[in-house]
Every structure is written in structure tokens, then in C-alpha cells.
Amino acid sequence: MMTADKKDILFIIYPLFILTNICYNIILNKFATRSDSLNNTTGISFRIIPETRFKTSVITLTLVCPLSSDTAAANSLLPHLLSRACSKYPDITALKRKLASLYGAVLSGDVISIGDAQLLRFTVRSIDDRYTMDGEKISVECAQLLSDILTSPPLADGLFRSDFIESEKRLQCEKIDAQINDKVSYSTRRCIELMCEGEPFGVNPLGDKEAVGALNAENMTELWTRVLRTYPVHLTAVGSMDGDAVKRAFTEAFSSVDRASCKLPSHIFIEKADKAREFTDYEDVTQSKLVLGFRTPFNCTNDPYIMRLVSACFGGTAHSRLFVNVREKMSLCYYCSSSYFSSKGILLVRSGLESENIEKAKTEIMAQLADIQNGGLTDEEIANAKMSLRNSFLESLDSPRATELWYTSQMFDSTVLSVEEACAKIDSYTKEDVTNAARAISLDTVYLLTKRGEQ
């Protein structure tokens, strides 16, 4: 049994151990990051992050495309189509055998959107080079495999296999249906579509089922050829690998591609709403969804971190105004939270509620924002918000994948910050900074999803 003295010692040592570990992670993150900027001639850039804390490594290839209704469906399908096979391993079985030989490496393709851009991503997760049995540099093989997946698919008569395409089309249509069935996601998507009508950000990154249905071997092959030539490519690697060897493997594989001049897509920023617009959709829902869209002048080109702090104070944490007051004290919503899209300078408030509370909730949400704009936040509220943001930033050091995503999410930022630098940035803001930033927020769109006759 542990004695009282031992418990006292443990009480002192354990927090110090946690603090030391966090500081180690931050220091490592700050000094281990190396990046080459985008080459506008080749459109290729690299970010190698030496990392020795994990037993696994991650290498991700990202193609950066403008988000457009004309290409969204095809772009979303392409990473999944290409991840099925390559000319060296022309079917799923052969590719799985190769991955198994790389100590059970995992290959995946996915698509995310950041602002007005669509990111096509190809990722290999593998055991770190330090843990291979004979010192093999499997990170280099993983980089070569990713390059083959992207540049050398198994074509039949110069075209993608129709059976692969039809299978991926079915899966993508299921994802579109899932978006509609998830009313939290659907209401958020609808608010963005209405708020950003005419902007690329308003386009569903998955496209629509009609566009998916029109995809075939000919137009997918044409898209792949165009993507390979004209879209910027970014490689991010996290692990204890030989970064220069990984870069060489990718560069050599890509040397045969006739690349056109490339640059990152631009974004449309609207700093202030002219007036608020209201939209209502009626469906047979058991719980109404209210989404408020706000414009701000803070985005990835200037100072997104101040608005992250404002959002955390407003509705981004369990200590925020919306959670404490609208949800807990007044019981107006089942959930009520805010989120900030730095790539567009857009702040969203999302809530689920009964129809009889819609107007009350909307009024109280705006009242809480007005109080923040009038300097009503306490020092404790701001301190709690800062602590929550720091903790969320530090979670980006928990895995190679999370670290990779931390930097990918800053692809369009004018200044790329390490986790330590982001924490310091948040800590530097004063109450006056938060108040002034909040005053620049303007309501653009009010979207309601509810049952007909219950509003």
C-alpha cells in the first residue's frame, strides 16, 4: 500500500512529468520542422518533419485544386480510384501484398476542402525506419509507392478500369446520401451553400449524385492527366526517415511528368456582410437545426488566431458563452457551439433545438455576441479559452498523422506556425484585442432546418 509520504511525492512529481513531456514535445516540434516553399515552375514543395517520438511514420502527397462545381465530384473520386492499384501492382491483391511487405503499411486516399480549394490526399502510414528488422529504409519505398500510385495507374488501352470507377462511384454516392441523412452536417453544409453562393466555398466537395453518375473512364483519365500536369503538389513527411532520400525518390518518379507552371488557388474574402439573410428548409425532422453564419475580416492572410480565440470565448469550449448560457443556464438548445474557418474568415454558430425555442435561442446567441463586443468577457473566461486552445493545439503532437494535418491546415496561411508559436500567439492577446476583433463580426446568414408548421 502506498504511504502518505509517497502519495505526496507522486502528487508533486506527476504534474512535473506531464509538464516536462509537453515542453519536450513543443521544443521538438519547433526545431525539427523543415520546409521548402512552393516552386511555381514545377508546382512541387516538401515539408519534412524529423520525429523520433513515434513508432510509425506518415508520408502524405497532397494535390491542391481549385474547388469548382465542374470538377468537385471527379476530384473527390480520383484519390480513391488511384489508391486501388498502380502499374507495378495492378490489382488490389498485388498492392496489399506490397503493403504487407512494408511491415503492414497502410495506404489511403481522401479529399478535404480548405476554403476555396480542394485537397486530394494520398497517405502511407508505416512502421518507422528505426524499428525495421534489418535497418531497411522503408520510408523511401513508401515514397516511391505513393509516387507510383499517383503517376502510374494500371490503365487499360490508355484508360482507367471501368469496374474500378463504377465501384468508387457507388461509394461516393453513399457518402453524399450520408451527408443528407446526418442533419447536423447537412444543415451546416446548407448554410455554407447559401451564405457562399457564387463562391467556391459554397460547393459541396463531394459534388452531387448527377455529376458522379456522369463520370466514366474517358473523363476520369482526362482529369487525372490534367491534375498531374497543372495542380500544385505538396509532400509532407513525419518520422525519423532520411528526408533527402524521400525527396529524391519522389522527385525522380515525377521527373517524367510534363509539369506546367503551377500556383496555389486563391480565396475570396468578404470581410463584412451587407445585411443578414434568412433561409428556411422544411423536412420531417425531430429536432430543428439553427445555423448562423458570420463574416469577419480575420483570415489566413492576416491574423486568424485572434478570431480563434474569439470563437473559443463565444462558443468553442465548455466554458464558452453559448455553452454556459444558451445551453446550460437557459436550456434553449441541445447543443450550441461556434466554429471558425480561417481560410475564409467565416464564423458559424450551430445549434439543435425544439421549434418553440428558435427565436429565443437566436436572440440570446446575438445577445451573448453583443456582450462580448461590448467588453463583457471576464479575465477568467479569456484564460479558460486560451487554455482550451493550447490543449487542442498540443493534441497535434499526439501522432504523426495529427502533426501532418497541423501543417496541411496552414497551407494557405501567410505565416506557418509551429504548435509552440501558435500557443505563444494565443497567449499574447489581451482582453482589448478580443473585444476589438469581436466588434468586426457581422451576421450574414441565418439558416433554419425545421418541420413544416412548427416554426
XYZ file of C-alpha atoms in Angstrom, residues 80-307:
228
model
C -9.891 6.665 -54.038
C -9.601 5.457 -57.628
C -5.829 5.882 -57.760
C -5.328 4.269 -54.329
C -6.672 0.950 -55.621
C -3.591 -0.048 -57.645
C -0.676 1.061 -59.826
C 1.092 -0.389 -62.862
C 3.638 -2.254 -60.693
C 0.859 -3.686 -58.525
C -2.080 -3.721 -60.943
C -4.811 -5.078 -58.682
C -5.901 -4.842 -55.074
C -4.343 -8.189 -54.141
C -0.917 -7.291 -55.533
C -0.984 -3.900 -53.823
C -1.933 -5.468 -50.495
C 0.983 -7.890 -50.802
C 3.344 -4.972 -51.346
C 1.954 -3.118 -48.344
C 2.293 -6.270 -46.232
C 5.969 -6.491 -47.231
C 6.389 -2.954 -45.882
C 5.618 -4.183 -42.368
C 1.879 -3.810 -42.866
C 1.911 -0.269 -44.210
C -1.498 1.325 -44.816
C -2.317 3.282 -47.976
C -5.319 5.608 -48.153
C -6.756 8.352 -50.313
C -9.070 11.112 -49.165
C -10.292 14.594 -50.043
C -10.664 17.627 -47.791
C -11.539 21.214 -48.589
C -9.812 24.278 -47.177
C -11.548 27.484 -48.125
C -11.911 27.727 -51.890
C -9.522 24.822 -52.516
C -9.976 21.072 -52.725
C -7.094 18.933 -51.447
C -6.593 15.471 -52.963
C -4.522 13.467 -50.486
C -2.607 10.186 -50.697
C -1.144 8.859 -47.446
C 1.058 5.938 -46.418
C 1.376 5.098 -42.729
C 4.172 2.669 -41.888
C 6.479 1.491 -39.159
C 9.247 3.996 -38.523
C 12.613 3.214 -40.117
C 14.189 2.800 -36.664
C 12.094 -0.296 -35.980
C 12.698 -2.317 -39.162
C 14.440 -5.653 -38.578
C 17.440 -5.138 -40.846
C 17.586 -1.373 -40.944
C 15.579 -1.113 -44.165
C 14.649 2.401 -45.214
C 11.029 1.572 -45.940
C 10.113 5.266 -45.848
C 11.854 5.607 -49.216
C 9.895 2.640 -50.570
C 6.696 4.209 -49.256
C 7.535 7.459 -51.063
C 8.193 5.514 -54.259
C 4.900 3.655 -53.878
C 2.982 6.903 -53.382
C 4.633 8.328 -56.483
C 3.698 5.229 -58.495
C 0.114 5.402 -57.262
C -0.170 8.978 -58.457
C 1.832 8.885 -61.691
C 1.449 5.319 -62.965
C -2.051 3.827 -62.565
C -2.952 0.485 -64.230
C -4.547 1.732 -67.455
C -6.319 -0.496 -69.975
C -5.946 0.815 -73.534
C -4.852 4.125 -72.040
C -7.912 4.469 -69.787
C -8.853 3.780 -66.172
C -10.586 0.472 -65.492
C -14.354 0.889 -65.675
C -15.003 -1.613 -62.869
C -12.814 0.431 -60.502
C -14.656 3.613 -61.476
C -18.126 2.133 -61.018
C -17.220 0.784 -57.586
C -15.913 4.168 -56.418
C -18.932 5.970 -57.880
C -21.237 3.803 -55.784
C -19.241 4.549 -52.630
C -19.219 8.285 -53.342
C -22.992 8.354 -53.841
C -23.337 6.624 -50.474
C -21.230 9.388 -48.895
C -23.470 12.042 -50.450
C -26.534 10.258 -49.058
C -24.853 10.074 -45.645
C -24.327 13.848 -45.717
C -28.051 14.345 -46.241
C -29.029 11.862 -43.532
C -26.747 13.484 -40.939
C -28.811 16.594 -40.232
C -26.073 18.341 -38.241
C -23.709 18.027 -41.194
C -26.473 18.733 -43.706
C -27.631 21.954 -42.021
C -24.045 23.199 -41.802
C -23.482 22.403 -45.467
C -26.718 24.130 -46.483
C -25.849 27.292 -44.546
C -22.445 27.429 -46.230
C -24.013 26.845 -49.671
C -26.469 29.698 -49.162
C -24.040 32.036 -47.454
C -21.299 31.479 -50.040
C -23.423 31.240 -53.173
C -21.194 32.193 -56.092
C -18.043 31.400 -54.095
C -16.142 28.107 -54.476
C -16.508 27.504 -50.718
C -20.232 27.048 -51.292
C -19.629 23.989 -53.487
C -20.041 20.545 -51.904
C -16.570 18.924 -52.162
C -18.222 15.586 -52.953
C -20.197 17.066 -55.825
C -23.737 15.816 -56.453
C -25.024 12.397 -57.489
C -25.794 13.542 -61.030
C -22.191 14.670 -61.533
C -20.898 11.427 -60.027
C -23.140 9.420 -62.341
C -21.620 11.129 -65.386
C -18.069 10.009 -64.569
C -16.523 7.391 -66.848
C -13.163 6.005 -67.959
C -12.627 8.735 -70.536
C -13.323 11.824 -68.430
C -11.593 10.413 -65.332
C -8.450 9.654 -67.343
C -8.529 13.143 -68.829
C -8.922 14.635 -65.345
C -6.015 12.583 -63.974
C -3.763 13.788 -66.819
C -4.709 17.415 -66.176
C -4.313 17.089 -62.406
C -0.873 15.568 -62.807
C 0.316 18.403 -65.040
C -1.270 21.513 -63.582
C -2.057 21.208 -59.860
C 0.489 22.062 -57.135
C 1.828 19.009 -55.306
C 2.927 19.095 -51.681
C 4.699 16.273 -49.836
C 4.648 16.170 -46.039
C 6.615 13.509 -44.164
C 6.672 12.941 -40.398
C 9.098 10.458 -38.839
C 12.774 9.637 -38.320
C 13.276 8.966 -42.033
C 16.010 10.248 -44.327
C 14.163 13.295 -45.621
C 16.540 13.942 -48.503
C 16.180 10.353 -49.739
C 12.395 10.625 -49.569
C 12.501 13.852 -51.579
C 14.812 12.282 -54.166
C 12.556 9.258 -54.566
C 9.568 11.463 -55.229
C 11.433 13.905 -57.475
C 12.835 11.098 -59.629
C 9.439 9.465 -60.017
C 7.907 12.788 -61.001
C 10.682 13.796 -63.405
C 8.901 12.168 -66.354
C 5.766 14.268 -65.843
C 5.476 17.323 -68.099
C 4.554 19.878 -65.451
C 3.018 23.233 -66.327
C 3.556 26.374 -64.246
C 1.573 25.970 -61.018
C 0.415 28.185 -58.185
C -1.889 27.718 -55.215
C -5.571 28.609 -55.704
C -6.652 31.995 -54.373
C -9.527 32.609 -51.957
C -12.449 35.022 -51.962
C -12.729 37.055 -48.754
C -15.792 39.078 -47.776
C -14.918 40.993 -44.628
C -18.349 42.400 -43.758
C -21.924 41.374 -44.528
C -24.207 43.987 -46.076
C -27.257 42.631 -44.276
C -28.403 39.357 -42.778
C -30.383 36.994 -44.993
C -32.699 34.290 -43.667
C -33.443 30.893 -45.213
C -35.644 28.017 -44.067
C -35.808 24.415 -45.280
C -38.657 22.160 -44.212
C -38.141 18.454 -43.614
C -39.582 15.804 -41.347
C -37.013 16.296 -38.577
C -37.441 15.576 -34.877
C -35.064 18.374 -33.881
C -34.726 21.750 -35.580
C -31.278 22.972 -36.638
C -30.361 26.655 -36.474
C -27.113 27.796 -38.110
C -25.879 31.397 -38.075
C -23.123 32.432 -40.479
C -20.949 35.459 -39.689
C -18.341 37.315 -41.752
C -15.093 38.589 -40.215
C -12.079 40.473 -41.615
C -9.701 37.990 -39.970
C -8.495 35.142 -42.187
C -5.446 33.124 -43.195
C -3.849 36.140 -44.896
C -3.649 38.293 -41.757
C -4.381 37.171 -38.188
C -6.607 34.078 -37.880
C -5.551 33.274 -34.312
C -7.333 36.225 -32.725
C -10.616 35.028 -34.212
